[in-house]
CSV table of C-alpha atoms in Angstrom, one decimal:
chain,number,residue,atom,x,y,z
A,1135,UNK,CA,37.9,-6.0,31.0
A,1136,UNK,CA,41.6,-5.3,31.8
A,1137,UNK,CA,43.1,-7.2,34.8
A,1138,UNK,CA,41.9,-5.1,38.5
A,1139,UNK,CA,39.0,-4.1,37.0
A,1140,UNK,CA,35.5,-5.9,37.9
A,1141,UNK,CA,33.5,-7.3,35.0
A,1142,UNK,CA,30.0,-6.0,35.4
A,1143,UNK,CA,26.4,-8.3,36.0
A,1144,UNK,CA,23.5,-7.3,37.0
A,1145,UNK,CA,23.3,-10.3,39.4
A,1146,UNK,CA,26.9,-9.6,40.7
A,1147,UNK,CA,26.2,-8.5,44.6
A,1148,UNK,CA,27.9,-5.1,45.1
A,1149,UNK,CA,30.0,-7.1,48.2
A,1150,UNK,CA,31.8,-9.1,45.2
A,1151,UNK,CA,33.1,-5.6,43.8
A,1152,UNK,CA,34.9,-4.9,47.4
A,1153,UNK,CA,37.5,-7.2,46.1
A,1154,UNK,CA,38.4,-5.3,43.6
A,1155,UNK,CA,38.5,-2.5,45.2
A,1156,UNK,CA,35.6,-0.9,44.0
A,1157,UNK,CA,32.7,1.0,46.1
A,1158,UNK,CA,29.8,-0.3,44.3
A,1159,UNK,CA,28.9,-1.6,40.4
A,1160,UNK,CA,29.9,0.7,37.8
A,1161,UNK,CA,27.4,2.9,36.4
A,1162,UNK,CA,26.0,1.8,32.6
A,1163,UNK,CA,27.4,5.3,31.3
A,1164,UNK,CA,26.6,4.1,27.5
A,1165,UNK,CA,22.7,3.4,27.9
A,1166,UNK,CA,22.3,6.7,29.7
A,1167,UNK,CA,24.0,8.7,27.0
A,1168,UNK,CA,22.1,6.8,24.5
A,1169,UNK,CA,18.8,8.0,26.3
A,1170,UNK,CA,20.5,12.1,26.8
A,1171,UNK,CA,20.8,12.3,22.9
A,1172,UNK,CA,17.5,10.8,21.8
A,1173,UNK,CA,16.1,12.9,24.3
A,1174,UNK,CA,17.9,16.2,22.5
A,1175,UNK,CA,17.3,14.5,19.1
A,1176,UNK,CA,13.8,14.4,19.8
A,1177,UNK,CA,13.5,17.9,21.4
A,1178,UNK,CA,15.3,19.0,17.6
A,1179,UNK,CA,12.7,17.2,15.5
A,1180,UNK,CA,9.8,18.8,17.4
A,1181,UNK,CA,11.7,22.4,17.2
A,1182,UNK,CA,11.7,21.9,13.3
A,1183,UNK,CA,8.4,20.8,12.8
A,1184,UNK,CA,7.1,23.7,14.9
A,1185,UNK,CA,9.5,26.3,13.0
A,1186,UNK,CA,8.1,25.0,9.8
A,1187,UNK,CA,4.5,25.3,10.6
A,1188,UNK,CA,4.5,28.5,11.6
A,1189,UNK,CA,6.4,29.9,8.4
A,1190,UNK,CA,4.2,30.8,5.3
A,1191,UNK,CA,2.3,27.9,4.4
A,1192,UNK,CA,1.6,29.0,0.6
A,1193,UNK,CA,5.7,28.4,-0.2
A,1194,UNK,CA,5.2,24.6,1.1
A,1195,UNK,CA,1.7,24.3,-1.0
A,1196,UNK,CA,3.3,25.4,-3.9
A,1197,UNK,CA,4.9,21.9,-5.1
A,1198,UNK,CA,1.6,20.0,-4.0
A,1199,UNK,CA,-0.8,22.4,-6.0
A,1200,UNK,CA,1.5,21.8,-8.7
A,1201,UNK,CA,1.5,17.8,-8.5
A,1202,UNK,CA,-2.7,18.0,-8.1
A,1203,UNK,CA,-3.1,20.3,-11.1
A,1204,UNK,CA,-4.0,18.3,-14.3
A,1205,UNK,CA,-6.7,17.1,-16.7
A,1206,UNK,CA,-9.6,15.3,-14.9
A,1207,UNK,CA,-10.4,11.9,-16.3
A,1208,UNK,CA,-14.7,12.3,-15.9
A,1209,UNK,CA,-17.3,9.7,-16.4
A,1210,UNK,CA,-20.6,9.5,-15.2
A,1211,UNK,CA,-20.8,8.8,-11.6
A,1212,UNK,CA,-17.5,9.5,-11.4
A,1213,UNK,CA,-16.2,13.2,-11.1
A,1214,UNK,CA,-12.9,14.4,-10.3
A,1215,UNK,CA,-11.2,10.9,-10.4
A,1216,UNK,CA,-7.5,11.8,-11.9
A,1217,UNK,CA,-6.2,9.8,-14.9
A,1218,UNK,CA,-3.7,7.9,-12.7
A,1219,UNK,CA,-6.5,6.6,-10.4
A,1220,UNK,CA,-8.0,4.3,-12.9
A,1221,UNK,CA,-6.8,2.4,-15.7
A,1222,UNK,CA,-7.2,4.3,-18.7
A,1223,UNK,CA,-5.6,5.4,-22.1
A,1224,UNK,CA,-4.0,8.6,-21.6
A,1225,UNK,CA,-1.8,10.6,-23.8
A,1226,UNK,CA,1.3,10.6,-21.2
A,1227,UNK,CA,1.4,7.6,-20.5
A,1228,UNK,CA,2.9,6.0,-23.9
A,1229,UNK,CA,1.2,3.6,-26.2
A,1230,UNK,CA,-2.3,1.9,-25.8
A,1231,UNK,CA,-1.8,-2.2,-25.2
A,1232,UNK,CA,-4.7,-4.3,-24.7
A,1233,UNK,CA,-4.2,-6.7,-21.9
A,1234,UNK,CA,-4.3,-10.0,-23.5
A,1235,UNK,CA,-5.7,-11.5,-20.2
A,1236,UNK,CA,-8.3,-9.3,-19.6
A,1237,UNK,CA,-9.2,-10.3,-23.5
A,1238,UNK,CA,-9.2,-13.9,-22.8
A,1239,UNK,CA,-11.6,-13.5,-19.8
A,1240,UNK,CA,-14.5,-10.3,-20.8
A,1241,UNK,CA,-16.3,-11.0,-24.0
A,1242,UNK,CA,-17.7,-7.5,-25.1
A,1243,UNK,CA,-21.0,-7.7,-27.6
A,1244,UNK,CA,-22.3,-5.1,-30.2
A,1245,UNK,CA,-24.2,-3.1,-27.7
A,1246,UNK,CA,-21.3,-2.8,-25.5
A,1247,UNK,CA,-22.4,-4.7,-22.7
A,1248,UNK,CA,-19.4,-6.8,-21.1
A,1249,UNK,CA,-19.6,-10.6,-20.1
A,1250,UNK,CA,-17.4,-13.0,-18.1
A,1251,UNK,CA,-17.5,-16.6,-16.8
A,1252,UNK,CA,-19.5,-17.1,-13.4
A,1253,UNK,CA,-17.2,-18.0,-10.3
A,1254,UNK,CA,-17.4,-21.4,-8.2
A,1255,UNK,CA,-17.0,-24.1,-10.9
A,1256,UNK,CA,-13.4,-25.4,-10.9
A,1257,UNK,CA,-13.2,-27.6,-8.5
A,1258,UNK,CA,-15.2,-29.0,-5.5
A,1259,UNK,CA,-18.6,-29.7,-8.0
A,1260,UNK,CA,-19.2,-33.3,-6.9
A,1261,UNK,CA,-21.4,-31.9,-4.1
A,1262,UNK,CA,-23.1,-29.7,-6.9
A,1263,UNK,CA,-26.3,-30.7,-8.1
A,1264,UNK,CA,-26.4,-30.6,-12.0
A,1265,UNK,CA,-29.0,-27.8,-12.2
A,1266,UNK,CA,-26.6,-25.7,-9.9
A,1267,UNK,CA,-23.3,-26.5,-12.0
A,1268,UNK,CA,-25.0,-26.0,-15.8
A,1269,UNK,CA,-26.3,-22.4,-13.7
A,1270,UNK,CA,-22.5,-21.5,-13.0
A,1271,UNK,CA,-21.7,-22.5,-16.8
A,1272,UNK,CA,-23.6,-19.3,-18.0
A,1273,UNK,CA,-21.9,-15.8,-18.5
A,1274,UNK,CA,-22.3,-13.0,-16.2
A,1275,UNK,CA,-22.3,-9.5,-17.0
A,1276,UNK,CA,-19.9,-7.5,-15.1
A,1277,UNK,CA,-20.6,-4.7,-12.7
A,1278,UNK,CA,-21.0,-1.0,-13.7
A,1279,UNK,CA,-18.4,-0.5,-10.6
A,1280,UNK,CA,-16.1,-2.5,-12.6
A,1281,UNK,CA,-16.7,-1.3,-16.3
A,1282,UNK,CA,-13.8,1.3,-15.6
A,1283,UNK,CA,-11.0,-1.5,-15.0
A,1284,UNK,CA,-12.2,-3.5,-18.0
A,1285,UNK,CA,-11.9,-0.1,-20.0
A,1286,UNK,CA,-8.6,0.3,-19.1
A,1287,UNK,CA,-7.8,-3.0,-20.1
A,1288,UNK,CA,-9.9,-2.9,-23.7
A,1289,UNK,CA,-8.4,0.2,-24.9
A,1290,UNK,CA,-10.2,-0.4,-28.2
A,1291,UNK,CA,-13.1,-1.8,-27.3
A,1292,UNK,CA,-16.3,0.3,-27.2
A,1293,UNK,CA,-18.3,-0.3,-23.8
A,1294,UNK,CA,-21.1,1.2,-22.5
């Protein structure tokens, strides 16, 4: 602060400002400025938002029944899921790459029914008996809820 003018605490007794010649504490004029114009920029945002709902609602729903509009990507027990949803092989989206992971990991037989390893047997087996650890050796088959994301993965692999 320049020289004859107090340096403001909060802990500063207002006595201490009579040397200065001052009354009392100066006033904090920045935080209550700070608090006026969120106040009014608050006040604004509500003034908008009530302007905009009351205007015709069908020029705001244009864009977003434009966005929702598109081929449906169907499948038993699953109507109305959109192509993005899932992982499948659609025509805008570019080429179709099998994931070479997903390959390693879901073995797919004749019939179409999809396999994969049984979880629990990497580490911590000492406790295991050996009927329990040659149980977790066998393959699996894999969920009917999860037959979608192992389609999307196995682009050219027929699965039932």
């Amino acid at each position: 602060p320049p020289l004859g003018v107090a340096p403001y605490h909060p802990s500063m007794p207002a006595s201490d400002y009579a040397a200065f010649g001052e009354d009392a504490a100066p006033r904090q004029t920045r935080s209550t400025v700070f608090m006026i114009m969120s106040c009014l920029l608050n006040v604004l945002l509500l003034v908008g938002i009530f302007v905009l709902s009351r205007e015709d609602s069908s020029a705001l729903a244009a864009p977003v029944a434009q966005r929702t509009a598109g081929p449906l990507y169907v499948m038993p027990g699953m109507a109305g899921v959109r192509n993005t949803d899932i992982l499948s092989v659609d025509a805008n989206r570019g080429k179709a790459k099998t994931r070479k992971a997903a390959a390693k990991r879901y073995k797919v037989t004749s019939t179409g029914k999809v396999f994969t390893k049984m979880a629990g047997k990497q580490h911590l087996n000492t406790k295991m008996s050996r009927k329990q650890q040659l149980a977790l050796s066998k393959k699996r088959r894999v969920e009917a809820a999860d037959i979608p994301n192992v389609q999307g993965c196995l682009p050219f692999v027929k699965v039932k």
